[in-house]
XYZ file of C-alpha atoms in Angstrom:
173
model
C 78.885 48.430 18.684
C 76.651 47.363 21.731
C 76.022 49.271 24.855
C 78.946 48.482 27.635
C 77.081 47.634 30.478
C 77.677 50.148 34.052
C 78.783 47.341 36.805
C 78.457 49.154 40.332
C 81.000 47.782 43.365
C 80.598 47.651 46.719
C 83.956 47.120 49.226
C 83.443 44.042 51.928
C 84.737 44.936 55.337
C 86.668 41.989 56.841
C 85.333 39.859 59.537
C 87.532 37.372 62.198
C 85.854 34.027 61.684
C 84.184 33.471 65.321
C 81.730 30.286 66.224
C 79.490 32.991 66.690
C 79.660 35.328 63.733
C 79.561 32.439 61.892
C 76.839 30.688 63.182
C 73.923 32.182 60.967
C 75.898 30.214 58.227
C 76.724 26.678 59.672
C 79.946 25.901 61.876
C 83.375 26.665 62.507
C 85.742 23.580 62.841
C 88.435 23.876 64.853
C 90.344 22.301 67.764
C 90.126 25.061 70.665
C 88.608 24.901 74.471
C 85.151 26.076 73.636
C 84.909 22.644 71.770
C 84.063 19.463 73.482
C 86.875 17.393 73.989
C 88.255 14.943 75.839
C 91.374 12.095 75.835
C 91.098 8.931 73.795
C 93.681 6.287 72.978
C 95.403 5.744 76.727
C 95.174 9.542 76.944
C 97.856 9.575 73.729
C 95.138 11.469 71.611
C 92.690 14.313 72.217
C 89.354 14.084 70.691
C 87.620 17.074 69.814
C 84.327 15.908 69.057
C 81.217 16.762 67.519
C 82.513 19.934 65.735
C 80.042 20.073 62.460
C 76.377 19.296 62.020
C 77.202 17.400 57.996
C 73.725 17.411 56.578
C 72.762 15.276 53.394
C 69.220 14.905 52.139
C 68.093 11.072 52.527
C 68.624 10.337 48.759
C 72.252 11.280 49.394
C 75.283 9.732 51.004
C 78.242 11.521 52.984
C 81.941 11.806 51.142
C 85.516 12.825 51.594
C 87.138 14.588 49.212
C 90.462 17.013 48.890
C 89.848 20.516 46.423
C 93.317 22.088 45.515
C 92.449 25.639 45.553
C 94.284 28.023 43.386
C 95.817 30.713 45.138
C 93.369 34.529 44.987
C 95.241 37.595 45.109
C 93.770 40.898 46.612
C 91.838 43.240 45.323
C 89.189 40.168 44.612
C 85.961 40.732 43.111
C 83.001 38.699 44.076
C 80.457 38.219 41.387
C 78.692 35.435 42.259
C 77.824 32.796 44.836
C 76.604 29.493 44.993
C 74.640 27.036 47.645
C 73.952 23.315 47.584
C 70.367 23.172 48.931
C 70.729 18.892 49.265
C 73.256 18.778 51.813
C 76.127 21.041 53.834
C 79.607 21.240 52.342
C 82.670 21.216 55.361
C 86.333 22.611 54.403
C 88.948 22.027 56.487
C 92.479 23.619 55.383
C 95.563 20.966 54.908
C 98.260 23.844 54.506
C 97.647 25.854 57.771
C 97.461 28.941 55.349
C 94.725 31.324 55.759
C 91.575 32.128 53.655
C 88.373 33.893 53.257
C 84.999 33.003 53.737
C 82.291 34.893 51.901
C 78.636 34.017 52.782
C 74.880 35.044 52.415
C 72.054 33.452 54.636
C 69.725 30.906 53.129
C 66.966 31.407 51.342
C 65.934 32.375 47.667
C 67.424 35.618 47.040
C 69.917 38.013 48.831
C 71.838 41.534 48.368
C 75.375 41.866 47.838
C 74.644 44.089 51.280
C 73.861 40.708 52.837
C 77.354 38.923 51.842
C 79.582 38.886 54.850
C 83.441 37.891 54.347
C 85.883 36.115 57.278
C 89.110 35.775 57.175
C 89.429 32.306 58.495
C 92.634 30.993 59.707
C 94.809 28.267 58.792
C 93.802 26.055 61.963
C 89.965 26.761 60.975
C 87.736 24.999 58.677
C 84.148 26.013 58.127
C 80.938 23.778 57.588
C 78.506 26.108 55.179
C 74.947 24.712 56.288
C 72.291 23.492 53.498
C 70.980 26.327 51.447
C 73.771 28.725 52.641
C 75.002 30.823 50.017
C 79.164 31.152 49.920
C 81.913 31.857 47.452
C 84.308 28.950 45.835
C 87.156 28.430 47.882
C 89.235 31.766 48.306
C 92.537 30.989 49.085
C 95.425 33.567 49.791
C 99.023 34.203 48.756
C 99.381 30.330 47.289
C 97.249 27.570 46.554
C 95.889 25.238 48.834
C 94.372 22.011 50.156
C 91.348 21.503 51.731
C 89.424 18.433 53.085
C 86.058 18.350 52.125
C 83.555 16.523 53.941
C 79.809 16.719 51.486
C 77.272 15.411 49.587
C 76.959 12.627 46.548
C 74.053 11.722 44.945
C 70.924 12.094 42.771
C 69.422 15.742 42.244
C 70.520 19.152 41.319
C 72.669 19.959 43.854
C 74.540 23.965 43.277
C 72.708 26.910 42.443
C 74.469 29.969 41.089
C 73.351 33.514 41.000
C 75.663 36.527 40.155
C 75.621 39.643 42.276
C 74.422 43.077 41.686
C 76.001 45.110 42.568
C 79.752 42.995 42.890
C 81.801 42.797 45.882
C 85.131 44.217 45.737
C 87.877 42.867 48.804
C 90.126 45.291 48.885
C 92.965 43.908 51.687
C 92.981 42.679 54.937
C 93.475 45.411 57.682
């Protein structure tokens, strides 16, 4: 019989998702004051405008796409993340539900110390910049829609690498 291997936990403290927590990590979408905005349409629409820098390398090309998200219960356990060095990746929730965000900066490596979690809301989409590391899609309590707004194209495009020690997310305070 083979050795079991000893997996050590840490617990991830909860964050609001805030334009400026989250800026380290690429933007926060949503349709609030500190947005630009302004009428369009006869005044029968407001625009807010400009709300996420989408980034795709120049052998790539800019899609739509919906992910149905199955539904995470709490305690979670993060074990791994991913990035997608070729371009950003944009989620906006269809349901109005919330979800968490987990997220390391970019670069090469990082420590599960580094991973920060938000607990977005349902009127809040996040755009994770180029090279930023972040969990799949964590919905809560049911599963979910989200538009996605990335890259298509040529080259190796997701890199995976597990953590040590995992994250454990207990509940939401």
């Amino acid at each position: 019989m083979g050795a079991r291997r000893s997996v050590s936990t840490r617990t991830a403290k909860i964050e609001p998702l805030t334009r400026e927590a989250f800026a380290p990590f690429g933007d926060v979408i949503e349709a609030n004051d500190a947005a630009r905005h302004f009428p369009i349409n006869g005044g029968t629409t407001e625009r807010y405008h400009d709300l996420a820098n989408i980034e795709v390398d120049a052998a790539g090309r800019v899609i739509v796409s919906i992910f149905r998200a199955q539904a995470r219960a709490l305690p979670f356990t993060i074990a791994m993340l991913e990035r997608h060095p070729l371009g950003s990746q944009a989620f906006m929730p269809l349901n109005r539900r919330p979800y968490l965000v987990a997220v390391a900066a970019r670069g090469e490596t990082f420590a599960t110390d580094d991973v920060r979690v938000f607990l977005a809301r349902g009127d809040q989409g996040v755009n994770y910049a180029a090279g930023v590391w972040h969990h799949p899609l964590l919905a809560l309590g049911e599963s979910g829609d989200f538009l996605v707004v990335d890259r298509a194209g040529p080259g190796a495009n997701c890199d995976e690498r597990e953590l040590n020690p995992i994250l454990v997310i207990e509940g939401i305070a």
